[in-house]
Amino acid sequence: LLLGEVDLNCPSNCQIHNTHFFGTDRQIIRRGQAFSFYARFQNREWDDSVDQAIFTVETGNYLPLTQAVLLTCKVFSLCYRSDKGKRNPPLGAFVFPPSSACIGRYILNMQITSCGHTYQRCLGDFYVLFNPWCADDPVYMDNQAHREEYVLNEHGILYEGVHKHITSRPWHFGQFEDGILDICLKILDMGASYHHGSDRDHCWRNDPVHVSMVVNHMIPENNDYLKGTKPFSWNGSVPILQQWYNGRCRPVRYGYCGSLASVMCTVMRCLGIPSRVVTNFCFPCSVENPLGINEIFDCTGKNLCGKDKLWRYHCWNESWMARRDLNQCCGDWQCLDPTPLETGRGSTCSGPTWVRSIREGELDLDYDGHHMFSRVNSNYVGWLSQNNAKKIKFFCDAWPCGQHLITKSVGSEQFEDITGAYKYELGSVKNKEAYYRAYRRIHPGYCNASNCHIERELSSLKNPFLSDSGINMRLKMANCPMYGEDVQLHWLLENLRSENKNLKFNLCAQIITYSGCPMDQFWKDSVNVTLGPREGKKVNLSNTLLSTVLFRRLGFFRISGDFLIVVGSEINTMLNVKNFNYGICDLRNRLRDSYWPIPRYNDEKI
């Protein structure tokens, strides 16, 4: 019996397996679902009494040859059929890769034994991916609209800015573009050392949890902040992945959190894992205290560069899967952050972390739970640095972080607010219980502390209102500035007491990048103000605050909508009231024609 033509039936199989977006010239199928192919014989028909066929599949191209995996009928189920009634009809075979099969590229072989003679022939190769359409696959997603958005959609939107003035820009994931699947498998190949020396060397590619961990730790290798392409000039994942692959897997310079999360989303969707990019506004990056951000200012209000930073926004990735390691029977969103962030133990990526465990404060359940919890629940403390190197706390906001978490809506270009998936409503009983639970795990000294004890500790951070001392101050932006235009900012003062007040203020303005790094202090001034009893006064700061020179100098920043500077920076204004107190007036997250009340201050220092 001589084997003739072999038809892998690629167009039909790809259509059935929802992989025709890759093209129909290759056999790309999803596990947990059968695919078919046909073989013709040259000299006669198949005869079950004298002919026998054994099909085997093997892989090795993306693993070291010593770790090549040979899969036989124990892994892949086979059945046969032939079209009777035709001359020399083809033999049809159905191959069923189980829902636990490893993803990757396989080679299909056929061994034929006929009349005592045996020979083997390679029928071709095929690719196996995760299957969100299969109920037995851990990445199963039961909503077709969600599958189309989080697996099949090649176009996305990145959200930036601040939570009260959100900007967006398109991103092309391109997971079905030519060559991207091979690049994604190369990423897994390069990341195989992540499991080197473990008993999972041969089989970790069947588990979406471990695949996501490998991808999460590989994506940062595409990042180098020293030189290269400007991070905001990228608008798609394809050129980044192609440059990495064609450059012999050398780092692509350079990216930021949005591009890293988007590239990871491309890889995950390409492999069949539902994924999306999430933006968190007001994001803490703390080195020492997981639940606290400390920023330091001098007496003029200049933000001094410290270890802790408060990012204006931060992007990460969410992937959908059932966590067998957590005994989950149904899929849910898992948080993965491919941006390496500095911690007390060095630079690290985070995840996968079950989103629900973050909301509940169950930090012992998962990978990097305390890191992810702190990113949406940290408090903020401002410190005044004096000449004698002593620091005075003058401001604290107990709940500034994780104010708004959003992602692209299903089938729409609008964003969806998913803050409730990460944290309960601020101040609610469940919100406090989750925080107490997490606080005990993050601070070992409080592991047996009562809720009341932790609440007293948190209450000690709070400060009274500035108005308690008899003065009220607000800032009002009177215009919507465009490139080259001055910002018209009004400073409103009010004396709440029935006595005169002679006050001296030191004011300054400073650029801060979206990642919290302070730049030059471009404006400062000293103002003496006299307020009569119950008097209100408006001071115009437009003439000196911002000018055309600023925008020419910082041309890579944008002016958009009603916010001052939304892409690269915000503006902080520090108010120093002589013989009174220190207060910080923060223009972040504010809109035109709205007022900025001075936050609380520490009345222990007058």
PDB file of C-alpha atoms in Angstrom, residues 12-19 27-36 75-77 94-101 126-137 140 147:
ATOM      1  CA  SER A  12     -12.352  23.925   6.795  1.00  0.00           C
ATOM      2  CA  ASN A  13     -10.498  23.192  10.027  1.00  0.00           C
ATOM      3  CA  CYS A  14      -9.412  26.804  10.520  1.00  0.00           C
ATOM      4  CA  GLN A  15     -12.973  28.032  10.016  1.00  0.00           C
ATOM      5  CA  ILE A  16     -14.361  25.550  12.537  1.00  0.00           C
ATOM      6  CA  HIS A  17     -11.630  26.365  15.083  1.00  0.00           C
ATOM      7  CA  ASN A  18     -11.961  30.174  14.703  1.00  0.00           C
ATOM      8  CA  THR A  19      -8.369  30.456  13.511  1.00  0.00           C
ATOM      9  CA  GLN A  27      -3.219  24.056  10.075  1.00  0.00           C
ATOM     10  CA  ILE A  28      -3.907  26.119  13.215  1.00  0.00           C
ATOM     11  CA  ILE A  29      -6.358  24.467  15.559  1.00  0.00           C
ATOM     12  CA  ARG A  30      -7.552  24.799  19.147  1.00  0.00           C
ATOM     13  CA  ARG A  31      -7.269  22.062  21.726  1.00  0.00           C
ATOM     14  CA  GLY A  32     -10.318  20.207  22.968  1.00  0.00           C
ATOM     15  CA  GLN A  33     -11.758  20.162  19.432  1.00  0.00           C
ATOM     16  CA  ALA A  34     -11.230  17.624  16.645  1.00  0.00           C
ATOM     17  CA  PHE A  35      -9.774  18.377  13.220  1.00  0.00           C
ATOM     18  CA  SER A  36      -9.760  16.213  10.099  1.00  0.00           C
ATOM     19  CA  VAL A  75      -2.678  11.885  24.112  1.00  0.00           C
ATOM     20  CA  PHE A  76      -4.426  12.231  20.751  1.00  0.00           C
ATOM     21  CA  SER A  77      -7.542  10.161  19.970  1.00  0.00           C
ATOM     22  CA  PHE A  94     -10.066  12.812  12.861  1.00  0.00           C
ATOM     23  CA  VAL A  95      -7.499  13.944  15.421  1.00  0.00           C
ATOM     24  CA  PHE A  96      -8.696  15.149  18.803  1.00  0.00           C
ATOM     25  CA  PRO A  97      -6.116  17.126  20.837  1.00  0.00           C
ATOM     26  CA  PRO A  98      -7.396  17.009  24.432  1.00  0.00           C
ATOM     27  CA  SER A  99      -8.150  20.178  26.382  1.00  0.00           C
ATOM     28  CA  SER A 100      -5.002  19.503  28.427  1.00  0.00           C
ATOM     29  CA  ALA A 101      -2.649  19.373  25.409  1.00  0.00           C
ATOM     30  CA  PHE A 126       0.005  21.961  12.745  1.00  0.00           C
ATOM     31  CA  TYR A 127      -0.337  24.418  15.620  1.00  0.00           C
ATOM     32  CA  VAL A 128      -2.339  23.890  18.811  1.00  0.00           C
ATOM     33  CA  LEU A 129      -3.694  26.887  20.746  1.00  0.00           C
ATOM     34  CA  PHE A 130      -5.812  27.411  23.867  1.00  0.00           C
ATOM     35  CA  ASN A 131      -9.552  27.175  23.230  1.00  0.00           C
ATOM     36  CA  PRO A 132     -11.895  29.700  24.906  1.00  0.00           C
ATOM     37  CA  TRP A 133     -14.773  28.019  22.982  1.00  0.00           C
ATOM     38  CA  CYS A 134     -14.209  24.688  24.779  1.00  0.00           C
ATOM     39  CA  ALA A 135     -15.913  24.269  28.174  1.00  0.00           C
ATOM     40  CA  ASP A 136     -13.169  21.877  29.353  1.00  0.00           C
ATOM     41  CA  ASP A 137     -10.375  24.363  28.694  1.00  0.00           C
ATOM     42  CA  TYR A 140     -13.211  28.941  28.470  1.00  0.00           C
ATOM     43  CA  ARG A 147     -14.735  36.098  22.985  1.00  0.00           C
TER      44      ARG A 147
END
